[in-house]
XYZ file of C-alpha atoms in Angstrom:
699
model
C 48.525 111.000 80.524
C 46.243 108.310 78.898
C 45.151 108.618 75.251
C 41.754 107.307 74.053
C 41.039 106.346 70.448
C 37.397 107.124 69.594
C 36.351 106.326 66.030
C 39.885 106.886 64.831
C 40.341 110.122 66.725
C 42.844 110.312 69.633
C 41.791 112.146 72.741
C 44.027 112.698 75.807
C 42.451 112.511 79.260
C 43.967 113.077 82.710
C 45.188 110.297 85.027
C 41.994 110.339 87.085
C 40.353 108.430 84.224
C 42.332 105.330 85.235
C 40.808 105.298 88.737
C 37.234 105.176 87.400
C 35.202 101.970 87.369
C 34.540 100.315 83.984
C 31.004 101.735 83.911
C 32.257 105.231 84.713
C 34.959 104.942 82.049
C 32.310 103.950 79.415
C 30.106 106.861 80.409
C 33.029 109.262 80.132
C 33.907 107.938 76.665
C 30.280 108.411 75.510
C 30.278 112.029 76.744
C 33.510 112.760 74.898
C 32.175 111.103 71.725
C 28.981 113.158 71.892
C 30.973 116.361 72.335
C 32.975 115.448 69.251
C 29.843 114.676 67.212
C 30.815 111.071 66.507
C 29.024 107.769 66.941
C 28.647 106.265 70.435
C 31.996 105.035 71.669
C 30.873 101.714 73.218
C 30.810 99.781 70.018
C 32.565 96.477 70.009
C 36.112 96.288 68.746
C 36.611 94.074 65.761
C 37.150 90.518 66.718
C 35.874 90.976 70.293
C 32.784 89.492 71.882
C 32.267 92.213 74.462
C 31.920 95.961 74.591
C 35.142 97.781 75.490
C 36.463 101.215 74.606
C 39.511 101.459 72.413
C 42.595 102.398 74.494
C 46.141 103.075 73.414
C 48.021 99.774 74.048
C 50.931 101.810 75.522
C 48.936 102.721 78.638
C 50.435 101.048 81.789
C 48.220 98.168 82.934
C 46.406 97.843 79.601
C 44.996 94.311 79.223
C 44.583 93.410 75.511
C 42.190 90.587 76.419
C 39.671 92.888 78.052
C 40.647 96.139 76.433
C 40.646 97.707 79.907
C 43.330 99.332 81.996
C 43.830 97.139 85.083
C 45.541 98.657 88.113
C 47.382 96.577 90.748
C 48.467 97.150 94.329
C 52.053 97.784 93.257
C 55.122 95.954 94.508
C 54.971 97.637 97.905
C 51.286 96.906 98.438
C 51.779 93.318 97.305
C 54.622 92.921 99.807
C 52.622 94.393 102.702
C 49.622 92.162 102.111
C 52.004 89.232 101.507
C 53.501 89.697 104.985
C 50.063 89.425 106.550
C 49.043 86.575 104.300
C 52.165 84.621 105.293
C 51.275 84.412 108.978
C 50.291 80.757 109.617
C 46.604 80.150 110.468
C 45.850 83.805 111.278
C 46.930 85.115 107.870
C 43.497 85.169 106.150
C 41.896 86.977 109.057
C 44.668 89.550 109.165
C 44.372 90.215 105.428
C 40.605 90.571 105.668
C 40.886 92.957 108.603
C 43.540 95.072 106.897
C 41.537 95.224 103.690
C 38.389 96.207 105.581
C 40.171 99.025 107.405
C 41.816 100.317 104.223
C 38.540 100.267 102.286
C 36.745 102.086 105.072
C 39.373 104.815 105.033
C 39.250 105.013 101.241
C 35.468 105.289 101.247
C 35.566 108.053 103.824
C 38.016 110.036 101.757
C 36.354 109.494 98.347
C 32.722 109.439 99.384
C 32.175 106.137 97.560
C 30.539 103.000 98.910
C 32.942 101.004 101.178
C 32.036 97.640 99.654
C 32.714 99.011 96.165
C 36.111 100.317 97.305
C 36.926 96.972 98.943
C 36.032 95.125 95.718
C 38.382 97.397 93.803
C 41.138 96.781 96.352
C 40.615 93.039 96.123
C 40.963 93.203 92.341
C 44.098 95.308 92.624
C 45.606 92.881 95.198
C 44.925 89.859 93.003
C 46.431 91.649 89.997
C 49.514 92.518 92.086
C 49.903 88.890 93.127
C 49.946 87.889 89.454
C 52.340 90.663 88.458
C 54.804 90.211 91.359
C 54.826 86.519 92.335
C 58.394 86.651 93.667
C 57.617 89.588 95.928
C 54.559 87.833 97.277
C 56.465 84.608 98.018
C 59.292 86.431 99.783
C 56.790 88.399 101.847
C 54.880 85.206 102.747
C 58.077 83.556 104.021
C 59.092 86.696 105.922
C 55.690 86.908 107.568
C 55.888 83.271 108.634
C 59.367 83.667 110.133
C 58.721 87.019 111.813
C 55.606 85.826 113.646
C 56.748 82.349 114.673
C 60.443 82.901 115.420
C 59.747 84.246 118.942
C 58.018 80.965 119.755
C 60.974 78.948 118.498
C 63.336 81.125 120.542
C 61.863 79.822 123.798
C 63.036 76.543 125.269
C 59.577 74.944 125.160
C 58.701 76.332 121.739
C 62.019 75.250 120.259
C 61.519 71.641 121.397
C 57.880 71.581 120.268
C 58.755 72.822 116.772
C 61.766 70.506 116.432
C 64.294 73.330 116.304
C 66.164 72.011 119.343
C 66.393 68.603 120.922
C 68.657 65.942 122.390
C 68.819 63.946 119.181
C 68.050 64.278 115.508
C 65.312 61.631 115.801
C 63.457 63.564 118.517
C 63.813 66.814 116.597
C 62.426 65.161 113.422
C 59.439 63.718 115.292
C 58.597 67.044 116.930
C 59.025 68.901 113.650
C 56.778 66.433 111.820
C 53.989 66.725 114.401
C 54.078 70.510 114.734
C 54.276 71.111 110.981
C 51.400 68.686 110.316
C 49.196 70.426 112.897
C 50.045 73.965 111.754
C 49.663 73.106 108.052
C 46.250 71.541 108.659
C 45.049 74.510 110.712
C 46.392 76.942 108.150
C 44.566 75.188 105.306
C 41.328 75.152 107.284
C 41.674 78.873 108.002
C 42.031 79.529 104.276
C 38.813 77.699 103.444
C 40.086 74.267 102.517
C 37.756 71.246 102.760
C 38.411 68.034 104.682
C 40.436 66.533 101.836
C 42.579 69.652 101.549
C 43.187 69.664 105.296
C 44.256 66.012 105.328
C 46.559 66.532 102.360
C 48.168 69.578 103.999
C 48.734 67.673 107.237
C 50.415 64.811 105.364
C 52.661 67.070 103.312
C 53.539 69.303 106.270
C 54.328 66.325 108.476
C 56.511 64.717 105.813
C 58.495 67.873 105.219
C 58.776 68.513 108.929
C 60.320 65.090 109.453
C 63.244 65.743 107.065
C 63.823 69.435 107.745
C 65.939 69.104 110.964
C 68.464 66.934 109.128
C 68.479 69.186 106.074
C 68.993 72.329 108.142
C 72.205 70.944 109.542
C 73.569 71.002 106.025
C 71.982 74.366 105.275
C 73.281 75.750 108.562
C 76.856 75.867 107.330
C 75.830 77.894 104.311
C 73.579 80.144 106.353
C 76.343 80.703 108.867
C 78.679 81.680 106.035
C 76.121 84.123 104.642
C 75.543 85.567 108.104
C 79.241 86.060 108.603
C 79.530 87.795 105.259
C 76.619 90.112 106.001
C 77.892 90.891 109.499
C 81.351 91.510 108.147
C 80.041 93.877 105.478
C 78.039 95.877 108.033
C 80.967 96.172 110.422
C 83.256 97.144 107.548
C 81.116 100.204 106.881
C 80.182 101.194 110.429
C 83.420 100.366 112.266
C 86.413 99.351 110.101
C 88.742 99.128 113.109
C 86.450 96.694 114.926
C 86.004 94.562 111.810
C 89.775 94.522 111.267
C 90.297 93.485 114.880
C 87.766 90.697 114.495
C 89.506 89.342 111.409
C 92.916 89.416 113.081
C 91.558 87.714 116.199
C 89.791 85.009 114.208
C 92.952 84.274 112.215
C 95.084 84.078 115.351
C 92.603 81.781 117.089
C 92.629 79.427 114.131
C 96.425 79.332 114.182
C 96.482 78.759 117.933
C 94.207 75.734 117.512
C 96.586 74.147 114.992
C 98.769 71.887 117.137
C 100.823 70.812 114.114
C 102.283 74.313 113.798
C 103.023 75.768 117.270
C 103.233 79.513 117.680
C 105.991 81.528 119.323
C 106.145 80.862 123.055
C 106.827 83.140 126.021
C 110.428 81.868 125.909
C 110.676 83.032 122.303
C 109.305 86.418 123.333
C 112.052 86.657 125.972
C 114.712 85.739 123.390
C 113.398 88.406 121.028
C 113.496 91.050 123.734
C 117.050 90.112 124.745
C 118.298 90.282 121.149
C 116.345 93.395 120.061
C 114.290 91.345 117.603
C 111.284 93.531 116.886
C 108.444 91.022 116.913
C 105.222 92.122 115.233
C 101.806 90.610 115.828
C 101.895 88.886 112.452
C 104.930 86.921 113.731
C 102.949 85.774 116.750
C 100.388 84.092 114.498
C 100.710 81.237 112.047
C 99.875 80.500 108.441
C 96.323 81.891 108.660
C 97.540 85.163 110.154
C 100.182 85.493 107.457
C 97.553 84.701 104.813
C 95.503 87.592 106.214
C 98.539 89.861 105.824
C 98.897 88.686 102.249
C 95.202 89.316 101.544
C 95.475 92.806 103.015
C 98.554 93.509 100.922
C 96.875 92.305 97.724
C 93.599 94.143 98.210
C 94.647 97.530 99.576
C 97.625 99.627 98.407
C 97.828 101.457 101.746
C 97.920 98.157 103.614
C 100.615 96.833 101.300
C 102.743 99.936 101.857
C 102.503 99.558 105.626
C 103.389 95.866 105.669
C 106.152 96.023 103.069
C 107.808 98.996 104.759
C 107.921 97.298 108.154
C 109.023 93.952 106.734
C 111.759 95.541 104.609
C 113.162 97.754 107.361
C 113.297 94.872 109.796
C 114.893 92.475 107.333
C 117.596 94.956 106.342
C 118.786 95.100 109.974
C 119.036 91.315 110.300
C 122.816 91.376 109.844
C 123.228 93.866 112.696
C 121.217 91.644 115.022
C 123.354 88.623 114.113
C 126.567 90.564 114.766
C 125.276 91.805 118.114
C 124.326 88.258 119.122
C 127.762 86.852 118.257
C 129.503 89.674 120.074
C 127.370 89.120 123.142
C 127.896 85.383 123.441
C 131.671 85.769 122.916
C 131.912 88.427 125.624
C 132.677 91.549 123.588
C 133.006 93.181 120.196
C 134.913 90.554 118.222
C 136.117 93.158 115.721
C 137.690 95.212 118.539
C 141.430 95.051 117.843
C 142.273 95.692 121.480
C 140.083 92.774 122.506
C 141.633 90.496 119.924
C 145.137 91.465 121.059
C 144.225 90.802 124.683
C 142.781 87.405 123.760
C 145.888 86.548 121.767
C 148.009 87.530 124.736
C 145.949 85.371 127.044
C 146.334 82.408 124.708
C 150.025 83.068 124.406
C 150.391 83.305 128.171
C 148.721 79.918 128.472
C 151.376 78.621 126.067
C 154.208 80.590 127.718
C 156.703 77.666 128.006
C 156.619 77.081 124.245
C 157.126 80.788 123.497
C 159.898 80.958 126.108
C 161.748 78.179 124.328
C 161.366 79.948 121.000
C 162.493 83.349 122.341
C 165.511 81.698 124.084
C 166.729 79.817 121.004
C 170.232 80.947 119.870
C 169.002 81.764 116.381
C 166.295 84.005 117.887
C 168.839 86.519 119.289
C 170.162 87.898 116.000
C 167.560 87.942 113.240
C 168.814 90.263 110.534
C 169.798 89.594 106.966
C 169.028 90.859 103.498
C 165.493 89.458 103.595
C 164.639 91.422 106.739
C 166.406 94.505 105.368
C 164.321 94.341 102.201
C 161.062 94.006 104.152
C 161.938 97.049 106.239
C 161.879 99.197 103.105
C 158.057 98.938 103.157
C 156.347 101.878 104.947
C 153.881 99.458 106.561
C 156.752 97.426 108.092
C 158.364 100.613 109.401
C 155.064 101.717 110.925
C 154.613 98.335 112.630
C 158.225 98.453 113.929
C 157.893 101.953 115.433
C 155.238 100.874 117.979
C 156.662 97.418 118.621
C 158.614 98.395 121.725
C 155.712 100.272 123.338
C 153.033 97.669 122.711
C 155.454 94.816 123.340
C 156.425 96.246 126.724
C 152.801 96.341 127.823
C 152.238 92.757 126.810
C 155.551 91.568 128.281
C 154.542 92.942 131.649
C 151.305 90.921 131.538
C 152.841 87.722 130.148
C 155.998 87.774 132.287
C 158.596 88.239 129.532
C 161.496 90.695 129.383
C 160.530 94.051 127.832
C 161.179 94.362 124.129
C 163.983 96.624 122.942
C 163.521 98.363 119.607
C 166.758 97.928 117.616
C 165.823 100.679 115.190
C 166.205 104.427 115.360
C 164.702 106.975 112.977
C 167.235 109.125 111.116
C 166.099 111.663 108.538
C 162.704 109.903 108.296
C 164.198 106.426 107.818
C 164.644 103.550 110.280
C 168.173 102.244 110.702
C 169.776 99.890 113.223
C 171.105 101.550 116.341
C 174.850 101.916 116.968
C 175.977 101.679 120.585
C 178.853 103.632 122.148
C 181.122 100.603 121.976
C 180.604 100.502 118.219
C 178.326 97.462 118.194
C 175.127 97.446 116.158
C 171.746 96.447 117.664
C 170.144 93.307 116.309
C 166.402 92.506 116.122
C 165.270 89.477 118.167
C 162.476 86.995 117.624
C 160.490 88.652 120.400
C 160.732 91.985 118.553
C 159.656 90.511 115.205
C 156.789 88.643 116.941
C 155.409 91.989 118.114
C 155.852 93.456 114.616
C 153.818 90.529 113.292
C 151.096 91.265 115.859
C 151.027 94.917 114.819
C 150.584 93.837 111.207
C 147.647 91.636 112.313
C 145.981 94.690 113.790
C 146.571 96.755 110.661
C 145.124 93.965 108.506
C 141.978 93.764 110.608
C 141.596 97.505 110.748
C 141.855 98.449 107.074
C 138.791 98.427 104.805
C 140.893 98.812 101.663
C 141.080 95.417 99.970
C 144.274 96.240 98.099
C 145.966 97.463 101.269
C 144.766 94.371 103.124
C 146.307 92.128 100.482
C 149.637 94.008 100.643
C 149.761 93.768 104.438
C 148.975 90.064 104.375
C 151.786 89.519 101.869
C 154.268 91.361 104.131
C 153.131 89.377 107.156
C 153.324 86.070 105.301
C 156.888 86.809 104.161
C 157.921 87.828 107.676
C 156.391 84.748 109.342
C 158.011 82.427 106.777
C 161.487 83.837 107.514
C 160.896 83.618 111.274
C 159.686 79.986 111.089
C 162.610 79.027 108.843
C 165.106 80.559 111.244
C 163.467 79.437 114.536
C 161.247 76.337 114.023
C 160.241 76.473 117.716
C 158.400 79.716 116.997
C 156.037 78.023 114.570
C 155.296 75.256 117.075
C 154.670 77.725 119.904
C 152.507 79.982 117.795
C 150.320 77.300 116.309
C 149.920 74.768 119.109
C 146.650 72.933 118.523
C 145.827 75.569 115.866
C 148.243 73.873 113.491
C 145.519 71.375 112.592
C 143.574 74.291 111.101
C 146.524 75.532 109.090
C 146.556 78.632 111.288
C 149.253 80.523 113.102
C 147.250 81.122 116.279
C 143.867 80.329 117.843
C 142.118 83.460 116.519
C 143.259 82.698 112.997
C 142.225 79.067 113.505
C 138.706 80.185 114.463
C 138.495 82.303 111.340
C 139.592 79.461 109.114
C 137.176 77.049 110.810
C 134.263 79.418 110.109
C 135.135 79.543 106.424
C 135.693 75.798 106.039
C 132.815 73.802 104.630
C 133.457 70.653 106.590
C 133.507 69.989 110.317
C 135.777 66.926 110.371
C 136.484 64.779 113.442
C 140.169 65.837 113.261
C 139.232 69.498 113.645
C 136.940 68.689 116.554
C 139.773 66.834 118.313
C 142.179 69.703 117.676
C 139.740 72.154 119.206
C 139.205 69.880 122.203
C 142.988 69.863 122.838
C 143.164 73.647 123.151
C 143.535 75.342 126.497
C 140.717 77.479 127.869
C 142.416 80.678 126.704
C 142.992 79.234 123.239
C 139.350 78.190 122.978
C 138.318 81.713 123.910
C 140.579 83.056 121.164
C 139.220 80.449 118.745
C 135.621 81.501 119.502
C 136.530 85.148 118.957
C 138.103 84.372 115.589
C 135.122 82.192 114.593
C 132.583 84.859 115.538
C 134.674 87.587 113.912
C 134.713 85.705 110.615
C 130.940 85.159 110.727
C 130.429 88.859 111.350
C 132.681 89.692 108.399
C 130.533 87.372 106.272
C 127.448 89.235 107.454
C 128.973 92.609 106.616
C 129.956 91.458 103.142
C 126.376 90.497 102.194
C 123.795 92.959 100.925
C 120.655 93.887 102.817
C 118.436 91.660 100.643
C 120.291 88.419 101.534
C 118.938 86.110 104.217
C 121.910 86.043 106.600
C 120.274 83.495 108.886
C 119.889 80.967 106.091
C 123.448 81.503 104.891
C 125.107 81.150 108.296
C 122.866 78.767 110.213
C 120.683 77.067 107.617
C 122.554 73.742 107.293
C 123.085 70.833 109.645
C 126.849 71.284 109.281
C 126.585 74.916 110.407
C 124.606 73.872 113.480
C 127.221 71.216 114.331
C 129.948 73.846 114.121
C 128.056 76.082 116.523
C 127.780 73.212 118.963
C 131.506 72.421 118.617
C 132.710 75.992 119.122
C 130.264 77.423 121.648
C 129.023 74.358 123.500
C 125.414 73.204 124.146
C 124.219 76.219 126.161
C 125.342 78.938 123.749
C 124.417 76.843 120.707
C 120.905 76.507 122.134
C 120.748 80.281 122.604
C 121.755 80.815 118.979
C 119.142 78.293 117.832
C 116.463 80.174 119.781
C 117.578 83.398 118.107
C 117.425 81.713 114.692
C 113.927 80.365 115.397
C 112.632 83.860 116.137
C 114.370 85.286 113.060
C 112.822 82.589 110.883
C 109.370 83.415 112.264
C 109.996 87.088 111.524
C 111.132 86.361 107.982
C 107.996 84.334 107.168
C 106.174 87.612 106.611
C 108.364 88.354 103.599
C 107.523 84.918 102.203
C 103.826 85.564 102.732
C 104.099 88.751 100.678
C 105.899 86.997 97.837
C 102.758 86.865 95.707
C 102.456 87.230 91.975
C 101.388 90.794 91.273
C 98.714 89.642 88.806
C 96.017 89.175 91.456
C 96.927 92.439 93.119
C 96.737 94.328 89.826
C 93.342 92.811 88.998
C 92.015 93.846 92.401
C 93.303 97.387 91.969
C 91.726 97.652 88.503
C 88.421 96.385 89.854
C 88.430 93.256 87.689
C 88.200 90.967 90.704
C 85.170 90.948 93.033
C 83.272 93.903 91.509
C 83.542 92.877 87.868
C 83.028 89.226 88.604
C 79.955 89.829 90.742
C 78.520 92.173 88.107
C 78.913 89.609 85.338
C 77.441 86.852 87.467
C 74.493 88.980 88.615
C 73.652 90.316 85.177
C 74.286 87.001 83.444
C 72.063 85.111 85.844
C 69.197 87.547 85.341
C 69.481 87.314 81.562
C 69.675 83.518 81.647
C 66.484 83.311 83.710
C 64.542 85.386 81.183
C 65.407 88.979 82.024
C 65.711 91.462 79.187
C 69.131 92.595 77.994
C 68.879 96.193 79.202
C 67.840 95.142 82.705
C 70.590 92.536 82.758
C 73.125 95.207 81.866
C 71.834 97.490 84.602
C 72.013 94.649 87.121
C 75.568 93.856 86.054
C 76.672 97.472 86.403
C 74.827 97.870 89.689
C 76.304 94.695 91.171
C 79.747 95.661 89.954
C 79.370 99.137 91.375
C 78.185 97.810 94.707
C 81.146 95.476 94.871
C 83.464 98.286 93.843
C 82.134 100.515 96.620
C 82.443 97.592 99.007
C 86.040 97.258 97.797
C 86.732 100.811 98.953
C 85.282 99.960 102.347
C 87.355 96.767 102.422
C 90.501 98.788 101.701
C 89.826 100.779 104.850
C 89.393 97.570 106.830
C 92.523 96.017 105.357
C 94.554 99.088 106.233
C 93.456 98.643 109.844
C 94.317 94.937 109.575
C 97.812 95.845 108.387
C 98.297 98.293 111.243
C 97.256 95.644 113.764
C 99.525 92.995 112.253
C 102.666 95.154 112.157
C 102.115 96.429 115.687
C 104.558 95.001 118.234
C 102.038 95.343 121.055
C 100.668 91.896 122.088
C 97.660 93.622 123.677
C 96.349 94.298 120.169
C 96.147 90.537 119.604
C 94.389 89.994 122.937
C 91.745 92.597 122.090
C 91.343 91.072 118.634
C 90.683 87.644 120.148
C 88.012 89.157 122.404
C 86.325 90.798 119.403
C 86.375 87.530 117.494
C 84.801 85.723 120.460
C 82.011 88.315 120.672
C 81.327 87.973 116.960
C 81.120 84.204 117.347
C 78.458 84.583 120.061
C 76.449 86.862 117.792
C 76.730 84.359 114.959
C 75.473 81.542 117.170
C 72.294 83.532 117.817
C 71.887 84.233 114.105
C 72.455 80.573 113.344
C 69.651 79.536 115.718
C 67.268 81.931 113.987
C 68.393 80.631 110.601
C 67.709 77.039 111.590
C 64.163 77.969 112.473
C 63.726 79.992 109.273
C 64.348 76.812 107.306
C 61.624 74.802 109.063
C 58.092 76.101 109.539
C 57.833 78.647 106.681
C 59.145 76.179 104.123
C 56.707 73.453 105.114
C 53.760 75.834 105.302
C 54.531 77.419 101.925
C 54.820 74.060 100.204
C 51.574 72.702 101.652
C 49.816 75.912 100.654
C 50.937 75.552 97.050
C 49.968 71.882 96.999
C 46.439 72.564 98.208
C 45.696 75.725 96.173
């Protein structure tokens, strides 16, 4: 409520006082002064050259120069008239018509003279233009774009205005001519004289000539802004669609990068054959993985989804490697029955050498204090008990005489048999060879490291005594495996897997093996690799350890041949692609923590927004409000972005390729929409800019 000061006395009046004309306000002040019994209230204020009433300077719109309260059209009214005013050429007529209609309505409602109401409206509009220059300018530009964009959208209009064309030169010429003509006509419509019209035409034509080239540079920025706006809208209205668009755009960018090819259909087939659970993030490249990293950093839910899938898949890497090695070697390499069968096959292939060893005179009676001492061990007794049974089975396959067990169990202890003629049975080399094989099985079977070491010591002592007594046995057992320091082909394969070097001598030794021995060698090699896998923890990259060096790849080629080595390499390629996701998530947690605390994006935008306003002359309180508002808007946008990023994470960890296909389609649709926006943006930078500049130059 306004307060009047009349001869030192303050009098409050209602708000209707502000809508009175100056003459009516003076008359009202005089009536109030008379009712108070004071001097007439229209005396001049000290220091002024005109008669004005004394008003409280705190009244909104109070002008200290005139001493009057001046009302304006307000920001909204200024914007509405600015839209009309901005229309090229027709703007003045539109403003005049709108003002006439509004004044007629106001006069009808108030009962006042229409011309008087129109004069008041004109004053209020001019005051609003002074008070809100930024609003007026923005409205002028909007009016120019809104009314002329449809013309530019047509093929003929676009060429005439220089928005489209076959070359930059033709576009510049058309833009110069059209802007010169429109600027001249616009100036004439606003009451300019001949000089003003000529000046406007020159300025408009000059600006028009350079605008097509400048808009090419501005187009990139406008396109970026359009993408950001479109992305923000989609994030709120349809997070799943926005997430799909982002995934599709990232994948398309990766697909266009010839320097870094993506997984092929052959890789997909390899993954399916080896139970490698490919996710959509693996099907992309660096950009797709960067999107996964961004999602992980900006949204806790997204990070949980991605890290869980990546961790679970990585922890099963060792199992996939073991399954691959078992498959390419034809069975479970840690199956003791399989290993025994493979050993038998290798031995059968080397039957003449074993026959010579078994037939040697020293091989018929192999018993002395050393053997007697070994037989005190429970493990040796256990291996001896089943020697005859297992040896008989193998002898039938290999073509040897069945093994006879020289021992008999008496009161829980094994002793040598006594025959009816009083002779005592004697162990043969063939019997001890089967005992050694049984010890091999026990060694492979036990998980107890101490027990394994004890069994290996017993076996080593037994083999040493056998080799010392019958040298032919060592030669038969080792064959080409002797080059590896092994007693048979399976053991040779194991030792080769653990050796660091793949020397030419070892390659030649392997090449000299028979087919059965090579099969046994491959089984031993694969078995050792699998043992290495089992001995590593779930956080170790098995692929890098086993296949990461050139030497390891050469060994694979030596042992398995080109075809199987190529299959292993394909498996490794897919595993490496799968493991890249873990590398993409290996980010410093600092950025993630800042995002979660709101110190990135929201805080930054708030400081920039508020700081910019203060720097350009805004008051401190308004600057603070702008900073908090901008920060809050960005914070709320961050919540929306979290929802989008969660959807991004779900799409990336999906193993359904159809999700990627749909994402690509969404990205393509968004690109078409952006092309339309870009065309409108190019036009927005031409005609309104030239017209606004020429207007300012001629005013």
